[in-house]
Each structure stands twice: as structure tokens, then as C-alpha cells.
XYZ file of C-alpha atoms in Angstrom:
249
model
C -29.061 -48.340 74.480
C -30.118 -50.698 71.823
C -32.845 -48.917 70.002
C -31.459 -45.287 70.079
C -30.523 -43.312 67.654
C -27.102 -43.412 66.582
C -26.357 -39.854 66.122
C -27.606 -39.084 69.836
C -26.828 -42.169 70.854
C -23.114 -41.755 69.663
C -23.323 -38.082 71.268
C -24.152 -39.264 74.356
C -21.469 -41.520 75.034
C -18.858 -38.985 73.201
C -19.731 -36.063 76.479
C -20.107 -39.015 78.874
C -16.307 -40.131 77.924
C -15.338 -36.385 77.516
C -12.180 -37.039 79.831
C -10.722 -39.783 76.676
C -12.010 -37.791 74.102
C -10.151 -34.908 75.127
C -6.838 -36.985 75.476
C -7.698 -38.627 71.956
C -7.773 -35.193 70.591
C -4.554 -34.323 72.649
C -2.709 -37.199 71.037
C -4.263 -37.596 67.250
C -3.779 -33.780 67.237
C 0.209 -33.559 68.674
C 0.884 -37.104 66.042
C -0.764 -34.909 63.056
C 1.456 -31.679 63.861
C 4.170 -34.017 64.494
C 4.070 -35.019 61.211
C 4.374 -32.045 59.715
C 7.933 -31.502 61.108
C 9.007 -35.418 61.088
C 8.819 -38.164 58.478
C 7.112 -41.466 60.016
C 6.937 -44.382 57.653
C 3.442 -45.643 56.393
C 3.440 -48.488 58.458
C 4.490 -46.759 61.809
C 1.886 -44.351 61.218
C -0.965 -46.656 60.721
C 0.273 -48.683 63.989
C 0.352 -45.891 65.706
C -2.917 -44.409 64.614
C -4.884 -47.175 65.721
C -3.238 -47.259 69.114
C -4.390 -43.785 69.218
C -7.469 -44.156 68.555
C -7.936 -47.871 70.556
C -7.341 -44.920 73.591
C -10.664 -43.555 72.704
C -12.551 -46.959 71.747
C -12.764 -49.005 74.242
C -14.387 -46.743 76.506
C -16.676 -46.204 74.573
C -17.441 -49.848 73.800
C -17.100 -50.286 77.517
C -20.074 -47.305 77.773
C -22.316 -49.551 75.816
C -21.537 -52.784 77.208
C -21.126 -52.121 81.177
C -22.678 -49.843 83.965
C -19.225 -48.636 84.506
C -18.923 -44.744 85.291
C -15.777 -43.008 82.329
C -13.505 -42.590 85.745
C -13.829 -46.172 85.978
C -12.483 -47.129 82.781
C -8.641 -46.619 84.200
C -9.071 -49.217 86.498
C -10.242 -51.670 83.754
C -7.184 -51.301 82.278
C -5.091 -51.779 84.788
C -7.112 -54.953 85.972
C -6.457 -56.181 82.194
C -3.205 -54.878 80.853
C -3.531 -57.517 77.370
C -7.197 -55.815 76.859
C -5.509 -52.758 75.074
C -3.035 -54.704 72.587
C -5.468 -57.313 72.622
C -7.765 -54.467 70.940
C -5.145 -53.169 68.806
C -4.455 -56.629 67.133
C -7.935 -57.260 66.021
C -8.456 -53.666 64.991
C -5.092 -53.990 62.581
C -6.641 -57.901 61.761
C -9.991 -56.125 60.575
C -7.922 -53.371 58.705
C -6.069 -56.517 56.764
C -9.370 -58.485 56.213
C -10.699 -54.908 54.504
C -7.358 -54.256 52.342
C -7.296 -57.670 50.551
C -10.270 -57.251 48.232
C -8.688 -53.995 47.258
C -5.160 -54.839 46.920
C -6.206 -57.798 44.477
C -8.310 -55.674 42.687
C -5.680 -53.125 42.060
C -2.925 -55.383 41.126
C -5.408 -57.167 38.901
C -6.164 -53.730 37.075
C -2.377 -52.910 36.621
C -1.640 -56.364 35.581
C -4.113 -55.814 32.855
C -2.859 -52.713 31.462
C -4.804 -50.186 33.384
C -3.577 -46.921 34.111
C -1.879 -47.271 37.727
C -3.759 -44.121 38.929
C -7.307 -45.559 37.536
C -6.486 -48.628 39.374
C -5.504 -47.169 43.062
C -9.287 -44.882 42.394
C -11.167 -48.092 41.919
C -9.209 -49.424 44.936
C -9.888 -46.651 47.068
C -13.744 -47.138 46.179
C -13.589 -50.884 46.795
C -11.950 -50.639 49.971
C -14.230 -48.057 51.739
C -16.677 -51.011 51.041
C -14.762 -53.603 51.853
C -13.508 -52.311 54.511
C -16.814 -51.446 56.095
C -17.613 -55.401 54.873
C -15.119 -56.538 57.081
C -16.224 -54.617 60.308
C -20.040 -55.521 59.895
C -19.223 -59.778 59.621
C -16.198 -59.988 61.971
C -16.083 -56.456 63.785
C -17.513 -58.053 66.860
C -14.369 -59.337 67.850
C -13.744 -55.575 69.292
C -16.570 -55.274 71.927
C -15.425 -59.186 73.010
C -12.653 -57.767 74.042
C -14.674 -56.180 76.556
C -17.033 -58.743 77.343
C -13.889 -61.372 77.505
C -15.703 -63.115 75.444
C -14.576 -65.207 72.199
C -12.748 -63.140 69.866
C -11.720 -65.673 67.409
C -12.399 -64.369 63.851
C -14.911 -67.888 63.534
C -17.003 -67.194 65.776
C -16.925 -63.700 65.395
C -18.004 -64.511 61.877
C -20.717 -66.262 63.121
C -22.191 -63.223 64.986
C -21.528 -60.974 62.113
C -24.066 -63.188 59.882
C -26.557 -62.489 62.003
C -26.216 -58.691 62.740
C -24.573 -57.679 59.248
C -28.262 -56.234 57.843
C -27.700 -53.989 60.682
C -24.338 -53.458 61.471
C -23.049 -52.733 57.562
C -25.770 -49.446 56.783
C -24.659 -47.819 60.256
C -21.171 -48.663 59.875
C -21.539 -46.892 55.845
C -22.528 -44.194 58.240
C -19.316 -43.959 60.866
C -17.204 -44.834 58.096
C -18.291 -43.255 55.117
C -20.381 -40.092 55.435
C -18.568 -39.047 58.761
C -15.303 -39.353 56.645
C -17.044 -37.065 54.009
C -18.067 -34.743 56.352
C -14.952 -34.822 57.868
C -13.472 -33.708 54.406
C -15.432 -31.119 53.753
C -15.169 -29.890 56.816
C -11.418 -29.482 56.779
C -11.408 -28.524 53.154
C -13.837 -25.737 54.428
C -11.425 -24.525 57.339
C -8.473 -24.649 55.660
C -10.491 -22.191 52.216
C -11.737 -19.867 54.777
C -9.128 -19.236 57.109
C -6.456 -19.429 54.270
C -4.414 -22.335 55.976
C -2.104 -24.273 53.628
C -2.619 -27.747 55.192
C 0.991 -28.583 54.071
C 1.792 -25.480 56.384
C 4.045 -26.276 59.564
C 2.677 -22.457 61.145
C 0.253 -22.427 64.584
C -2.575 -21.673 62.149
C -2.710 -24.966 60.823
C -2.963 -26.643 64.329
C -6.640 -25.450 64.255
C -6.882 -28.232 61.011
C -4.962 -30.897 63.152
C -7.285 -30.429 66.411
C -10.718 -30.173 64.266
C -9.792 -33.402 62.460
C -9.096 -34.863 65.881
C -12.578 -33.332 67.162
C -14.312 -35.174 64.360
C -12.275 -38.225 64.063
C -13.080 -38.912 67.750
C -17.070 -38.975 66.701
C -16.207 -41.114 64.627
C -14.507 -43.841 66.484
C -17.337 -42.965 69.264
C -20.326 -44.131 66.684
C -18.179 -47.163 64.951
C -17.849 -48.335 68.515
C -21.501 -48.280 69.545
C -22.310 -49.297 66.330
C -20.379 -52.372 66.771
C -21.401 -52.814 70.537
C -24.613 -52.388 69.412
C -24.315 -55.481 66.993
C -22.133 -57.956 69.798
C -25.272 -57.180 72.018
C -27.731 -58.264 69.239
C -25.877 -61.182 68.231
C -25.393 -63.013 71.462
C -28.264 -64.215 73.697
C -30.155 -62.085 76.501
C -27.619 -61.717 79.391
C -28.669 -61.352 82.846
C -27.959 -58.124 84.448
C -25.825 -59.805 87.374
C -23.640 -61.557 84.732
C -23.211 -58.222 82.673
C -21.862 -56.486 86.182
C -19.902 -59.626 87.080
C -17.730 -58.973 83.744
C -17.553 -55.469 83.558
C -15.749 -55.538 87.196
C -13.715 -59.120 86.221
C -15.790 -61.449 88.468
């Protein structure tokens, strides 16, 4: 699964784990109509959001790394009940690592007598980037997870240098033209069927479950992407010791 194409390749493993995506869509979909009716504070949200979408990640990481069948997956996590929070805490460590460049950036601007809203645009630009940055060098961390292999941010560094040439373009892909797509697409919906996406009606559930649709592609490909990467950064491994840790021998 190395040298496919990511498009197909992300495809493929987004119908295999049709069971996940279907609950990912389920949940991101209910959270984004629940927020229409209840307030939930920045940081709960975010927390909550990447829980959500660990749900759908590892198995796909686990697709790419493992000969394990999607009904399968289940019994992974049970076997390894720190694998999922495990997950989560790198995936919020990778958001930080992205946010700092940003943050300074912004605070920098303000402190220099920049107009606040100037300075949050250039942050916004700089963090797409720097976020992206952050998953190409250290993002391997995730599929180790899987592996059980070392997830320390050092060594995961050390993987990243060598895979970053062609971790960071695909990732600009996942990240940033899905995410435009993604925009336009909803921006589209919401002109056509006349949905006010501040709207708490059923209509605007159709906006809620195509961003979920879309935002699970996109977790799908950054996941292979970075699978993809681990796989290329760390030496050859023998197909009895890939099935030994994919059932915990």
C-alpha cells in the first residue's frame, strides 16, 4: 500500500472501514447539531473533537499497518484499552506543536501595533502550515501507537527527517485542499438549498452530516498518509513480525 495513490488509496481504506466511518459520521454529525442547541466551551470542543475523530483513525492507521480485517479492529481495542487515549494525547501534543508558531506570531503582530484582526489572518495562514509542519516531522508518533512502537516526540522526530519530503506535500493535501473543498462544498449546500448554517431546523442536519461525510475522508487520507511515512521511515519488517504486533504477540 506504499506506492498507491492517495486519493484511491485513501478511498479504499474509507469503504473497507465503512462500519467506523459510519459511526464517525453518527457522532461528528449528533456533536455538530448538538451545538447548535448547547454552548460547549472551546476547549471541550476541541477535546472532544479529536476523540471523535481518534474513533475513525486508528482503524484506518491499523488498515495500513496490519492484515487485520475492520471487524477486527474492536478486539484491538479491547486487547489495548491505553491505545485510544494514548492516540488522543499525541494527536492534542501535535495540535500544540502546530499552534505555537502561530500564537507567537500573532501576539508578536498585536504587540507591534497591528490591527488584531490582520494579526489572527496571518495566524490562521501560518498555522495551516505549521500545523501541517508539525504532522510531517513528528506525526509518526500516531501510527506507533499501532505498531507499539516508540512514540516519544525524539525519536519520532527522527523519523519525520527522513520522510518529511514526502509526508509534508500529501499532508498539504489532507489538510489543506480537502479543508477547501470541504468549504466550498458546504458553502455550496447551504446557497442552494437555502440553509442558514446558524439554523437549529432538520434542514440544516444535511450541512452537519455532509461535513461529517467529508471530514471522515479526511482523517482517512491524513492517516494513511502518515502510516504511509512510519512505514518508510523504519527498516523493512518481516511479515511474521508485522502479524505478531497487529494481534499483540
Amino acid at each position: 500500500m506504499l506506492e498507491d495513490n492517495i486519493w484511491m488509496a485513501s478511498l479504499e481504506v474509507y469503504t473497507r472501514n465503512r462500519k467506523w466511518v459510519v459511526g464517525y459520521i453518527c457522532l461528528a454529525g449528533g456533536l455538530a447539531l448538538l451545538e447548535r442547541f448547547i454552548h460547549i466551551n472551546s476547549g471541550a470542543s476541541i477535546f472532544i473533537g479529536v476523540m471523535t475523530s481518534t474513533f475513525l483513525a486508528i482503524p484506518a492507521h491499523i488498515a495500513v499497518l496490519t492484515q487485520l480485517d475492520p471487524e477486527q479492529v474492536s478486539d484491538w481495542l479491547k486487547e489495548r484499552p491505553k491505545a485510544f487515549f494514548s492516540f488522543v494525547k499525541r494527536c492534542l501534543l501535535l495540535g500544540l506543536l502546530g499552534a505555537i508558531a502561530p500564537v507567537t506570531i500573532a501576539i508578536a503582530m498585536v504587540i507591534g501595533g497591528v490591527r488584531p484582526s490582520f494579526a489572527l489572518l496571518a495566524a490562521l495562514v501560518v498555522w495551516v502550515f505549521s500545523g501541517i509542519a508539525a504532522f510531517a516531522k513528528w506525526g509518526t508518533m500516531l501510527p506507533a501507537v499501532i505498531a507499539d512502537d516508540d512514540q516519544t516526540l525524539a525519536v519520532a522526530g527522527q523519523r519525520g527527517s527522513k520522510v518529511f519530503g514526502y509526508a509534508f506535500p500529501r499532508l498539504l493535501i489532507s489538510f489543506g485542499l480537502v479543508t477547501v473543498l470541504f468549504v466550498a462544498i458546504l458553502m455550496l449546500l447551504s446557497s442552494l438549498l437555502g440553509i442558514d448554517p446558524k439554523d437549529s431546523s432538520a434542514a440544516s442536519l444535511i450541512l452537519s452530516v455532509a461535513g461529517a461525510i467529508i471530514g471522515a475522508y479526511q482523517i482517512v487520507m491524513t492517516s494513511v498518509v502518515l502510516s504511509r511515512s512510519y512505514l518508510r521511515a523504519r527498516p523493512p519488517v518481516p511479515p511474521a513480525r508485522r502479524m505478531a504486533f497487529a494481534f499483540g504477540r
